[in-house]
XYZ file of C-alpha atoms in Angstrom:
762
model
C 147.846 71.149 -218.247
C 147.108 67.663 -217.006
C 147.039 69.153 -213.493
C 143.901 71.121 -214.283
C 142.196 67.690 -215.020
C 143.452 65.843 -211.854
C 139.870 65.891 -210.601
C 138.538 63.719 -213.480
C 139.834 60.671 -211.645
C 136.826 58.437 -211.044
C 136.433 57.997 -207.331
C 133.593 55.764 -206.535
C 134.114 55.838 -202.647
C 133.358 59.462 -202.168
C 129.718 60.081 -202.602
C 128.790 62.631 -199.900
C 131.787 61.450 -197.851
C 130.384 57.960 -197.672
C 132.007 54.587 -198.782
C 129.527 52.274 -200.460
C 130.673 48.680 -199.640
C 128.681 45.830 -198.505
C 131.149 43.022 -198.864
C 131.176 41.882 -195.131
C 128.915 39.044 -194.035
C 128.299 40.776 -190.705
C 127.615 44.377 -190.581
C 128.657 44.635 -186.771
C 129.618 42.417 -184.018
C 130.376 42.704 -180.170
C 133.782 43.088 -179.039
C 135.359 43.841 -175.586
C 136.059 47.607 -176.763
C 132.355 47.906 -177.694
C 131.138 46.680 -174.455
C 133.366 49.424 -172.889
C 131.661 51.991 -175.071
C 128.254 50.611 -174.140
C 129.270 50.982 -170.450
C 130.181 54.650 -171.228
C 126.851 55.351 -172.775
C 125.016 53.637 -169.938
C 126.845 55.669 -167.357
C 126.070 58.849 -169.387
C 122.356 57.935 -169.303
C 122.536 57.308 -165.516
C 124.420 60.440 -164.547
C 122.133 63.395 -163.762
C 122.424 66.762 -165.558
C 123.685 68.492 -162.563
C 126.560 65.976 -161.792
C 128.183 66.836 -165.236
C 128.872 70.378 -166.249
C 127.720 71.631 -169.529
C 131.211 71.754 -170.972
C 132.019 68.264 -170.010
C 128.679 67.092 -171.526
C 129.703 68.967 -174.776
C 133.105 67.178 -174.823
C 131.567 63.794 -174.192
C 129.080 64.342 -177.095
C 132.030 65.211 -179.353
C 134.013 62.134 -178.195
C 131.103 59.699 -178.953
C 131.047 59.692 -182.676
C 134.620 58.734 -183.359
C 134.362 56.172 -180.569
C 131.297 54.585 -182.378
C 132.676 54.760 -185.848
C 136.419 54.267 -185.148
C 138.325 51.093 -184.800
C 138.868 49.333 -181.464
C 141.373 50.813 -179.173
C 143.084 49.523 -175.861
C 141.149 50.117 -172.646
C 144.119 52.356 -171.251
C 143.681 54.640 -174.147
C 139.884 54.801 -173.843
C 140.222 55.752 -170.141
C 142.549 58.521 -171.241
C 140.247 59.908 -173.698
C 137.210 59.694 -171.319
C 139.221 61.349 -168.491
C 140.170 64.282 -170.771
C 136.513 64.996 -171.391
C 135.026 64.107 -167.847
C 137.407 62.782 -165.150
C 134.319 61.825 -162.904
C 132.795 59.724 -165.534
C 135.981 58.003 -166.241
C 136.137 56.678 -162.704
C 132.600 55.297 -162.975
C 133.351 53.500 -166.270
C 136.575 52.069 -164.892
C 134.797 50.647 -161.794
C 131.855 49.443 -163.766
C 134.091 47.524 -166.144
C 136.330 46.097 -163.465
C 133.153 44.681 -161.620
C 131.862 43.117 -164.831
C 135.383 41.567 -165.787
C 136.233 40.323 -162.195
C 132.768 39.137 -161.543
C 130.795 36.358 -163.356
C 129.381 35.745 -166.853
C 125.981 36.552 -165.492
C 127.083 40.170 -164.853
C 127.695 40.613 -168.575
C 124.358 38.999 -169.232
C 122.473 41.246 -166.875
C 124.281 44.252 -168.408
C 122.829 43.492 -171.952
C 119.441 42.851 -170.556
C 119.409 46.260 -168.781
C 120.352 48.041 -172.031
C 117.054 47.614 -173.332
C 115.625 49.749 -170.629
C 117.208 52.804 -172.361
C 114.444 52.616 -174.854
C 111.519 52.241 -172.348
C 109.335 54.693 -170.887
C 107.232 57.953 -172.343
C 110.636 59.803 -172.359
C 113.451 57.289 -173.156
C 116.963 58.158 -172.440
C 117.986 57.214 -176.080
C 115.841 57.525 -179.262
C 115.706 54.546 -181.517
C 116.628 56.275 -184.611
C 119.463 58.298 -183.196
C 123.167 57.442 -183.664
C 123.573 56.252 -180.228
C 120.222 54.539 -180.464
C 121.152 52.645 -183.697
C 124.477 51.494 -182.109
C 122.772 50.136 -179.069
C 120.193 48.231 -181.177
C 122.927 46.771 -183.334
C 124.956 45.614 -180.229
C 121.755 44.115 -178.586
C 120.812 42.317 -181.743
C 124.383 41.020 -182.306
C 124.672 39.850 -178.847
C 121.276 38.187 -178.799
C 122.375 36.143 -181.935
C 125.529 34.713 -180.104
C 125.456 31.121 -179.063
C 126.473 30.079 -175.420
C 130.082 29.272 -176.590
C 130.403 32.515 -178.323
C 129.216 34.415 -175.255
C 131.681 32.721 -173.234
C 134.517 33.468 -175.584
C 133.294 37.103 -175.474
C 133.422 37.210 -171.777
C 136.939 35.613 -171.639
C 138.098 38.244 -174.298
C 136.471 41.025 -172.058
C 138.599 39.749 -169.115
C 141.764 39.604 -171.189
C 141.008 43.083 -172.470
C 140.591 44.472 -169.022
C 143.774 42.823 -167.717
C 145.754 44.208 -170.637
C 144.444 47.714 -169.957
C 145.215 47.498 -166.232
C 148.825 46.377 -167.061
C 149.285 49.244 -169.526
C 147.870 51.732 -166.850
C 150.430 50.466 -164.275
C 153.300 50.790 -166.679
C 152.400 54.235 -167.713
C 151.550 55.603 -164.191
C 154.975 57.075 -163.482
C 155.366 58.686 -166.793
C 151.803 60.193 -166.643
C 152.533 61.629 -163.203
C 155.750 63.442 -164.537
C 154.128 64.621 -167.717
C 150.590 65.341 -166.294
C 150.951 69.098 -166.153
C 152.660 69.465 -169.636
C 149.921 67.305 -171.165
C 147.205 69.500 -169.658
C 148.683 72.649 -170.972
C 149.002 70.868 -174.340
C 145.462 69.822 -174.589
C 144.314 73.428 -173.824
C 145.898 74.515 -177.017
C 144.593 71.815 -179.215
C 141.000 71.413 -180.748
C 139.398 68.448 -178.959
C 137.743 67.029 -181.937
C 140.940 66.920 -183.859
C 142.940 65.339 -181.039
C 140.263 62.567 -180.614
C 140.282 61.572 -184.228
C 144.024 61.595 -184.478
C 144.608 59.647 -181.241
C 142.291 57.097 -182.733
C 143.911 56.765 -186.161
C 147.537 58.119 -185.933
C 148.704 55.131 -183.915
C 146.786 52.505 -185.808
C 149.831 50.100 -185.911
C 149.724 49.673 -182.136
C 146.014 48.661 -182.445
C 146.101 45.803 -184.872
C 146.674 43.188 -182.302
C 143.746 44.437 -180.116
C 141.325 45.217 -182.755
C 141.444 42.282 -185.137
C 139.279 42.543 -188.257
C 137.216 45.600 -188.774
C 133.540 45.415 -188.998
C 131.862 46.835 -192.144
C 130.875 50.165 -190.382
C 134.495 50.562 -189.135
C 136.110 49.724 -192.395
C 133.737 52.082 -194.174
C 134.535 54.887 -191.752
C 138.331 54.228 -191.915
C 138.363 54.305 -195.793
C 136.145 57.277 -196.217
C 138.182 59.392 -193.649
C 141.488 58.304 -195.218
C 140.287 59.017 -198.819
C 138.944 62.452 -197.683
C 142.292 63.343 -195.900
C 144.351 62.111 -199.072
C 142.243 64.698 -201.211
C 142.004 67.633 -198.657
C 144.885 67.315 -196.189
C 147.436 64.785 -196.994
C 149.740 65.412 -194.077
C 146.985 64.458 -191.525
C 146.384 60.933 -193.316
C 148.350 57.972 -192.382
C 151.805 57.690 -193.920
C 152.123 55.760 -197.192
C 153.587 52.847 -195.467
C 151.165 52.842 -192.400
C 148.098 53.176 -194.699
C 149.218 50.399 -196.881
C 149.824 48.068 -193.850
C 146.225 48.804 -192.793
C 144.895 48.124 -196.107
C 146.758 44.859 -196.454
C 145.248 43.932 -193.095
C 141.788 44.669 -194.332
C 142.309 42.765 -197.621
C 143.697 39.838 -195.657
C 140.305 39.216 -194.023
C 138.333 40.126 -197.135
C 140.396 40.171 -200.415
C 137.202 41.030 -202.422
C 136.830 44.485 -200.593
C 136.970 46.585 -203.790
C 137.119 49.982 -202.194
C 140.277 48.968 -200.301
C 141.934 48.262 -203.407
C 140.913 51.680 -204.707
C 142.262 53.474 -201.648
C 145.522 51.486 -202.164
C 145.603 52.818 -205.586
C 145.355 56.360 -204.339
C 148.079 55.635 -201.742
C 150.445 54.315 -204.318
C 149.914 57.388 -206.344
C 151.287 59.449 -203.557
C 154.623 57.785 -203.792
C 154.528 57.524 -207.704
C 154.712 53.776 -207.597
C 153.555 52.950 -211.191
C 153.387 49.147 -210.854
C 151.586 48.970 -207.611
C 149.008 51.608 -208.428
C 148.211 49.951 -211.632
C 147.986 46.612 -209.927
C 145.467 48.091 -207.277
C 143.398 49.895 -209.841
C 142.960 46.787 -211.823
C 142.098 44.672 -208.791
C 139.514 47.280 -207.832
C 137.568 46.974 -211.043
C 137.941 43.215 -211.022
C 136.548 42.981 -207.448
C 133.702 45.454 -208.353
C 132.595 43.213 -211.081
C 133.079 39.905 -209.014
C 131.002 41.245 -206.166
C 128.288 42.326 -208.556
C 127.919 45.796 -206.819
C 127.681 47.549 -210.119
C 125.331 45.107 -211.558
C 122.837 45.377 -208.558
C 122.788 49.083 -208.820
C 122.743 49.508 -212.611
C 121.209 46.366 -213.850
C 122.712 44.641 -216.956
C 124.695 47.981 -217.654
C 126.806 47.724 -214.530
C 129.407 45.284 -216.067
C 129.968 47.306 -219.138
C 130.120 50.578 -216.963
C 132.937 49.027 -214.754
C 134.951 47.995 -217.941
C 134.633 51.400 -219.402
C 135.463 53.325 -216.412
C 138.349 50.893 -215.763
C 139.879 51.630 -219.157
C 139.219 55.388 -218.449
C 141.100 55.417 -215.072
C 143.834 53.453 -216.698
C 144.249 56.050 -219.425
C 144.340 58.674 -216.618
C 146.880 56.784 -214.740
C 149.291 56.331 -217.714
C 148.797 60.132 -218.521
C 149.795 61.079 -215.185
C 153.005 59.067 -215.382
C 153.762 60.339 -218.940
C 153.068 57.086 -220.749
C 151.066 58.875 -223.426
C 150.975 55.960 -226.021
C 149.638 53.680 -223.467
C 147.145 56.259 -222.282
C 145.823 56.759 -225.964
C 145.261 53.003 -226.305
C 143.416 52.667 -222.965
C 141.333 55.866 -223.888
C 140.380 54.410 -227.251
C 139.222 51.313 -225.595
C 137.159 53.529 -223.107
C 135.579 55.364 -225.889
C 134.713 52.203 -227.810
C 133.036 50.537 -224.922
C 131.126 53.832 -224.041
C 129.988 54.390 -227.570
C 128.462 50.887 -227.379
C 126.692 51.468 -224.190
C 125.749 54.991 -225.225
C 127.178 56.523 -222.189
C 127.421 60.142 -222.845
C 128.954 61.013 -219.394
C 131.815 58.659 -219.852
C 132.272 59.983 -223.298
C 132.685 63.418 -222.144
C 135.380 62.386 -219.586
C 136.973 60.716 -222.478
C 136.770 63.743 -224.624
C 138.412 65.760 -221.836
C 141.366 63.376 -221.528
C 141.636 63.342 -225.418
C 142.307 67.033 -225.169
C 144.956 66.475 -222.416
C 146.759 64.034 -224.542
C 146.613 66.156 -227.737
C 146.857 69.690 -226.300
C 150.274 70.338 -228.067
C 148.434 70.256 -231.443
C 147.479 73.449 -233.218
C 143.835 72.273 -233.485
C 143.416 71.074 -229.960
C 141.234 74.168 -228.985
C 138.549 72.911 -231.428
C 138.248 69.653 -229.444
C 138.159 71.667 -226.244
C 135.486 73.898 -227.424
C 133.331 71.029 -228.411
C 133.995 69.338 -225.111
C 132.719 72.386 -223.140
C 129.505 72.734 -225.378
C 128.720 68.976 -224.885
C 129.389 69.141 -221.155
C 126.889 72.064 -220.901
C 124.379 70.192 -223.008
C 124.386 67.045 -220.811
C 124.450 68.998 -217.762
C 127.971 68.364 -216.492
C 129.002 71.627 -214.875
C 132.267 70.217 -213.351
C 133.623 69.013 -216.614
C 132.272 72.321 -218.329
C 133.971 74.490 -215.830
C 137.349 72.390 -216.239
C 136.918 72.842 -220.006
C 136.429 76.583 -219.624
C 139.547 76.874 -217.405
C 141.748 74.838 -219.809
C 140.614 77.011 -222.772
C 141.557 80.141 -220.808
C 144.893 78.707 -220.123
C 145.465 77.838 -223.672
C 144.312 81.345 -224.859
C 146.586 83.080 -222.385
C 149.614 81.065 -223.880
C 148.281 82.078 -227.479
C 148.587 85.893 -226.305
C 144.874 86.791 -225.875
C 143.983 89.901 -223.965
C 143.607 89.674 -220.194
C 140.204 91.203 -220.201
C 138.843 88.540 -222.550
C 140.368 85.776 -220.291
C 139.235 87.299 -217.008
C 135.578 87.640 -218.653
C 135.770 83.825 -219.418
C 136.879 82.950 -215.971
C 133.930 85.020 -214.667
C 131.431 82.955 -216.490
C 133.291 79.837 -215.012
C 133.023 81.416 -211.632
C 129.282 81.648 -211.940
C 129.078 77.842 -212.627
C 131.144 77.192 -209.485
C 129.047 79.352 -207.100
C 125.692 78.024 -208.706
C 126.721 74.406 -208.085
C 128.859 75.054 -204.902
C 132.008 73.638 -206.664
C 134.406 74.954 -204.000
C 137.405 72.978 -205.355
C 136.987 74.707 -208.890
C 136.780 78.038 -207.139
C 140.272 77.519 -205.785
C 141.590 76.331 -209.088
C 140.130 79.400 -210.780
C 141.806 81.799 -208.485
C 145.072 80.078 -208.784
C 144.720 80.259 -212.543
C 144.068 84.072 -212.349
C 147.293 84.433 -210.291
C 149.310 82.442 -212.942
C 147.907 84.502 -215.734
C 148.593 87.845 -214.108
C 152.054 86.713 -213.546
C 152.542 85.641 -217.072
C 151.442 88.961 -218.193
C 153.835 90.662 -215.795
C 151.405 92.194 -213.355
C 152.739 91.070 -210.076
C 150.632 93.293 -207.939
C 147.321 91.716 -209.418
C 149.051 88.270 -208.975
C 149.638 88.910 -205.292
C 146.162 90.137 -204.613
C 144.773 86.870 -206.108
C 147.185 84.614 -204.396
C 146.249 86.374 -201.050
C 142.565 86.028 -201.890
C 142.853 82.300 -202.276
C 144.690 81.886 -199.028
C 142.072 83.845 -197.253
C 139.196 81.931 -198.742
C 140.772 78.498 -197.881
C 141.445 79.519 -194.369
C 137.708 80.086 -193.687
C 136.642 76.721 -195.537
C 136.429 73.976 -192.861
C 136.011 70.345 -193.899
C 135.528 67.366 -191.622
C 137.475 66.725 -188.476
C 138.884 70.336 -188.213
C 140.783 69.844 -191.441
C 141.276 72.879 -193.585
C 140.896 72.308 -197.336
C 144.299 73.899 -198.022
C 146.394 71.130 -199.079
C 145.243 71.106 -202.541
C 147.358 71.686 -205.644
C 145.729 75.229 -206.126
C 146.920 76.127 -202.522
C 150.496 74.941 -203.371
C 150.532 76.897 -206.550
C 149.446 80.152 -204.801
C 151.889 79.899 -202.129
C 154.765 79.103 -204.538
C 153.919 82.321 -206.341
C 153.773 84.182 -203.064
C 157.242 83.029 -202.321
C 158.578 83.895 -205.643
C 156.914 87.284 -205.560
C 158.573 88.160 -202.193
C 161.854 86.805 -203.313
C 161.681 89.036 -206.365
C 161.255 92.021 -203.977
C 164.177 91.169 -201.770
C 161.996 89.872 -198.932
C 163.923 86.619 -198.545
C 163.054 86.099 -194.983
C 159.309 86.196 -195.774
C 159.970 83.975 -198.742
C 161.534 81.553 -196.478
C 158.761 81.616 -194.085
C 156.419 80.704 -196.969
C 158.544 77.982 -198.138
C 158.760 76.610 -194.496
C 154.977 76.524 -194.264
C 154.887 74.757 -197.831
C 157.246 72.048 -196.364
C 155.064 71.462 -193.628
C 151.891 71.385 -195.569
C 153.430 69.178 -198.430
C 156.111 66.885 -197.195
C 158.540 65.644 -199.755
C 156.542 62.476 -200.242
C 153.240 64.244 -201.007
C 152.063 64.497 -204.589
C 152.366 68.363 -204.937
C 155.846 68.621 -203.238
C 157.676 69.157 -206.446
C 156.051 72.517 -206.935
C 157.707 73.930 -203.735
C 160.902 72.070 -204.423
C 161.343 73.696 -207.812
C 160.361 77.192 -206.304
C 162.948 76.714 -203.559
C 165.683 75.684 -205.902
C 165.078 78.616 -208.163
C 165.002 81.075 -205.247
C 168.298 79.681 -204.031
C 169.768 79.748 -207.560
C 168.924 83.458 -207.943
C 170.365 84.444 -204.603
C 173.691 82.572 -205.448
C 173.889 84.305 -208.766
C 173.203 87.663 -207.363
C 175.903 86.978 -204.552
C 178.445 85.994 -207.185
C 178.627 82.410 -205.914
C 178.444 80.689 -209.368
C 179.780 77.392 -208.071
C 176.863 77.208 -205.663
C 174.505 78.219 -208.391
C 176.120 75.400 -210.626
C 175.449 72.783 -207.944
C 171.713 73.824 -207.795
C 171.113 73.284 -211.633
C 171.114 69.472 -211.078
C 168.271 69.697 -208.689
C 166.300 72.156 -210.966
C 166.921 69.834 -214.090
C 165.449 66.849 -212.110
C 162.349 68.857 -211.550
C 162.040 70.761 -214.675
C 164.417 69.888 -217.507
C 163.910 72.994 -219.594
C 164.422 75.349 -216.690
C 167.399 73.465 -215.791
C 169.174 73.693 -219.116
C 168.378 77.384 -219.206
C 169.826 78.057 -215.666
C 173.016 76.078 -216.712
C 173.525 78.322 -219.752
C 173.066 81.381 -217.452
C 175.763 79.958 -214.997
C 178.169 79.214 -217.986
C 177.579 82.693 -219.308
C 178.543 84.202 -215.943
C 181.741 82.147 -215.887
C 182.655 83.596 -219.202
C 182.296 80.157 -221.065
C 180.498 81.818 -223.999
C 180.886 78.923 -226.411
C 179.525 76.370 -224.240
C 176.555 78.727 -223.157
C 175.842 79.622 -226.726
C 175.546 75.928 -227.772
C 173.077 75.299 -224.963
C 170.920 78.249 -225.613
C 170.747 77.335 -229.431
C 169.674 73.774 -228.634
C 167.078 75.156 -226.065
C 165.881 77.622 -228.334
C 165.084 75.029 -231.084
C 163.378 72.747 -228.366
C 161.180 75.697 -226.988
C 160.173 76.844 -230.478
C 159.062 73.234 -231.212
C 157.011 72.712 -228.157
C 155.692 76.519 -228.333
C 156.989 77.477 -224.997
C 156.891 81.293 -225.901
C 157.973 82.539 -222.538
C 161.110 80.571 -222.384
C 161.917 81.282 -226.055
C 161.962 85.028 -225.210
C 164.042 84.528 -222.048
C 166.568 82.409 -224.239
C 166.760 85.189 -226.856
C 167.428 87.898 -224.122
C 170.203 85.592 -222.687
C 171.699 85.121 -226.304
C 171.703 88.885 -226.769
C 173.543 89.323 -223.556
C 176.113 86.696 -224.583
C 176.671 88.651 -228.106
C 177.437 92.116 -226.369
C 179.620 90.501 -223.710
C 181.443 88.915 -226.713
C 181.980 92.626 -228.080
C 179.398 91.883 -230.770
C 176.466 94.292 -229.955
C 175.315 94.500 -233.663
C 174.654 90.746 -233.675
C 172.180 91.240 -230.523
C 169.997 93.733 -232.370
C 168.055 91.234 -234.547
C 167.759 88.818 -231.722
C 166.402 91.501 -229.414
C 163.831 92.707 -232.213
C 162.729 89.088 -232.526
C 162.269 88.787 -228.733
C 160.393 92.255 -228.777
C 158.031 90.981 -231.680
C 157.218 87.806 -229.799
C 156.606 89.730 -226.478
C 154.201 92.114 -228.253
C 152.384 89.296 -229.970
C 151.646 87.393 -227.004
C 151.090 90.426 -224.868
C 153.991 89.619 -222.350
C 154.251 93.113 -221.137
C 156.980 92.446 -218.614
C 159.111 90.541 -220.998
C 158.553 93.307 -223.514
C 159.787 96.018 -221.203
C 162.863 93.921 -220.279
C 163.538 93.422 -224.027
C 163.397 97.277 -224.494
C 165.851 97.839 -221.686
C 168.265 95.307 -223.460
C 167.813 97.346 -226.856
C 168.473 100.588 -225.020
C 171.654 99.096 -223.660
C 172.580 97.744 -227.099
C 172.039 101.386 -228.484
C 174.217 102.843 -225.594
C 177.044 100.506 -226.485
C 176.665 101.462 -230.201
C 177.078 105.112 -229.278
C 173.481 106.500 -229.450
C 172.620 107.270 -225.883
C 169.925 109.793 -226.710
C 167.792 107.189 -228.446
C 168.640 104.844 -225.714
C 167.252 107.307 -223.109
C 163.943 107.911 -225.135
C 163.553 104.080 -225.228
C 164.044 103.856 -221.594
C 161.357 106.262 -220.774
C 158.903 103.967 -222.754
C 159.768 100.962 -220.847
C 160.713 101.899 -217.326
C 157.348 102.553 -215.922
C 156.049 98.751 -216.131
C 159.487 97.823 -214.698
C 159.169 100.062 -211.661
C 155.606 99.321 -211.093
C 155.685 95.536 -211.297
C 159.188 94.530 -211.749
C 161.575 92.648 -209.600
C 163.935 94.612 -207.361
C 166.977 93.358 -209.471
C 165.333 94.686 -212.662
C 164.508 98.003 -211.103
C 168.092 98.444 -210.137
C 169.393 97.432 -213.625
C 166.883 99.959 -215.241
C 167.993 102.723 -212.848
C 171.699 101.988 -213.408
C 171.164 102.062 -217.263
C 169.328 105.452 -217.085
C 172.358 106.789 -215.211
C 174.710 105.558 -217.814
C 172.568 107.003 -220.612
C 172.394 110.393 -218.843
C 176.223 110.397 -218.402
C 176.729 109.350 -221.992
C 174.340 112.021 -223.273
C 175.992 114.772 -221.124
C 179.231 114.508 -222.857
C 178.471 117.112 -225.452
C 176.824 119.446 -222.894
C 177.789 122.750 -221.556
C 179.699 122.678 -218.236
C 176.765 123.934 -216.110
C 174.356 121.584 -217.877
C 176.765 118.721 -217.825
C 177.205 119.003 -213.957
C 173.465 119.128 -213.399
C 173.267 115.932 -215.691
C 175.851 114.256 -213.710
C 174.189 115.142 -210.283
C 170.927 113.589 -211.663
C 172.826 110.321 -212.729
C 174.375 110.262 -209.222
C 170.864 110.198 -207.602
C 169.657 107.461 -209.970
C 172.798 105.521 -209.084
C 172.018 105.924 -205.394
C 168.512 104.522 -206.069
C 170.008 101.652 -208.143
C 172.360 100.876 -205.331
C 169.551 100.729 -202.797
C 167.687 98.216 -205.237
C 170.722 95.972 -205.559
C 171.281 96.132 -201.770
C 167.832 94.546 -201.101
C 168.698 91.422 -203.011
C 172.394 91.373 -201.990
C 173.727 91.854 -205.427
C 177.394 92.559 -204.547
C 178.663 92.572 -208.261
C 176.140 95.050 -209.356
C 176.917 97.328 -206.162
C 180.691 97.142 -207.145
C 179.774 98.441 -210.626
C 177.533 101.243 -209.243
C 180.079 102.415 -206.750
C 182.836 102.469 -209.427
C 180.616 104.543 -211.620
C 179.824 107.018 -208.716
C 183.556 107.258 -207.870
C 184.352 108.428 -211.590
C 181.336 110.867 -211.447
C 182.458 112.378 -208.188
C 186.031 112.739 -209.538
C 184.649 114.678 -212.519
C 182.584 116.874 -210.229
C 185.538 117.455 -207.907
C 184.011 115.829 -204.797
C 187.009 114.310 -203.369
C 185.556 112.967 -200.056
C 182.552 111.217 -201.767
C 184.991 109.810 -204.498
C 187.264 108.405 -201.877
C 184.319 106.760 -199.928
C 183.128 105.133 -203.178
C 186.497 104.192 -204.202
C 187.115 102.468 -200.799
C 183.867 100.515 -200.995
C 184.678 99.466 -204.654
C 188.122 98.128 -203.472
C 186.608 96.009 -200.901
C 183.959 94.561 -203.161
C 186.572 94.100 -206.055
C 188.871 92.033 -203.881
C 185.784 89.845 -202.832
C 184.473 89.401 -206.182
C 185.911 88.245 -209.571
C 185.799 90.707 -212.409
C 183.751 89.806 -215.468
C 182.039 91.424 -218.429
C 182.700 94.610 -220.572
C 184.038 97.910 -219.238
C 181.245 100.026 -217.840
C 182.560 103.376 -219.158
C 185.529 104.467 -221.186
C 185.206 108.192 -220.989
C 183.331 110.890 -219.389
């Protein structure tokens, strides 16, 4: 549930994608790299329109913004970027810089004097208020403020910068000649703007020595870009270690840079580092207060605002790591300060987190409804929508009808579209996918998951990044993988999981979702294949990610290995725990496993009350698929008790939802059970009618065998062909009987024999 409220984290850096920081004494200064960029701009202005093609001009324009905003890079890398856009201009820039570096100091002086000519005339080359114009004016102003000694040092640095670039160019000459053709083919396939930005930022570790401390604008751009990537596409951000190294470098030159501490907090959250994330968060609010940024913007209230949001973020951090007592104490502090300051927005955030901390209580829905009403009253659509979706999730677990839940989500979607809350649109669709799966409607769940994937593939963020690395995207892909695996499409499920692993590396914050999904699919395949030792080895990984799921799977393995007493003990403990935490879906699954354990222990009468309890819960909470599965188990219990006619009538009630939305394995079990009931009912029929019933049973067995073959369930296929051989023998079809008997023998030698006899007499 807490995942729905992940977006409540206070993120002061991201206001329209801009970092608000003014902690540097100097906004910008002249460096050798920026002189090289100024040479590029000057050459672009001097080059006529006919000399450069339209496509090259477009590439150069796309190159400019990251060059102006990004950190300093080596001269050889700058040459390479310009050459990829316009080879002719790259040669001109290289010659111009060489003449300046190998000339005299007056050449650099003359160059800056000539820059002012760009703004002169009735039709100037550069407008003063444009991005390029502002950059030129900043550089001219910064250069004019330098003393003579500083100018000399700058010129010496330019010469050193040029010499280092020349050495690098000579070293790479041989390698570039051999790889030139391959590099050109690669660049044709990639988007230019993506390659530019990641050339600038992917190898930042190599650039520290040449760049030195970043200017304010460079630091702002770096922090805003990395914060945006962490939110939207974590794989394209710097690795946690590299990013932390860059942040430490920033903080070394300015320890009071508050926003760098906040990005360090977000970075530490990626690797689940409790101590470092808490340390960075507290440092952020300490620096925010010390620099006076809040007080300047909010008057006397700024100090108190920082304190209450510090406490609120600390509560959210503790809640994320499961420290609920510490989270509650921090939240109480935030509420106290917010009430003293009469800050209704902060109080609404606190109210939402109060629900997250107390959602297991029976009266938590009252708190949530109050939160939604207050959020609407104070004009907070984001919080109101999160509250509605949390309320829908709670009502789904309480067994409300699907039409009421979808109506509520429709009202929430209206808020999203009205206020352009694209992130919450994705969460809403992922929520619908989960609700349809909970209610057993796999077709509808598949439709919603594909809708989310299609929407995200069309929504582009900055720098060619697709907003498809959010939690909702991961949830939809996991549902998609599980739905394909249930239908026996394991190759497709593997492709989806492969895509998930690329999108969400193991060190990312949402990687646990696909890890659990992958382990569950592998477990089911091992159980279907009769490899119980392999399934048992997977239980440890599942337990580490989800303890309840792990204990349940352990009981299933023990049951398959005929360790009935151990399995029964585990199931009873798990049942008590799930009833306590109100995990109804798992309670029903445990009851079904307990019923199977009873009839495998030759106690079918003991299974009936357990199955009736499971059926009552399924009906109460409207879990249609689990209800149909429970009815199938009841029919099997009636078959074992010798009343196949009633079992067959029960099957006709439950088989339609199974065949429409069920997993392939459940479809096969249903058809197998129908065939067994038909055979058992035909025992008292006349010979012609009995033969007709047995023929119908054989057709159902063929269908069941096809279902089992899709999921490679050899144990069930063995039971089916055994049953078919017996039926063919009764009908006098010797050839078909021998074929089935041979197949049974092959499978029986390969697999161990477990369970009760399938049939005692025909």
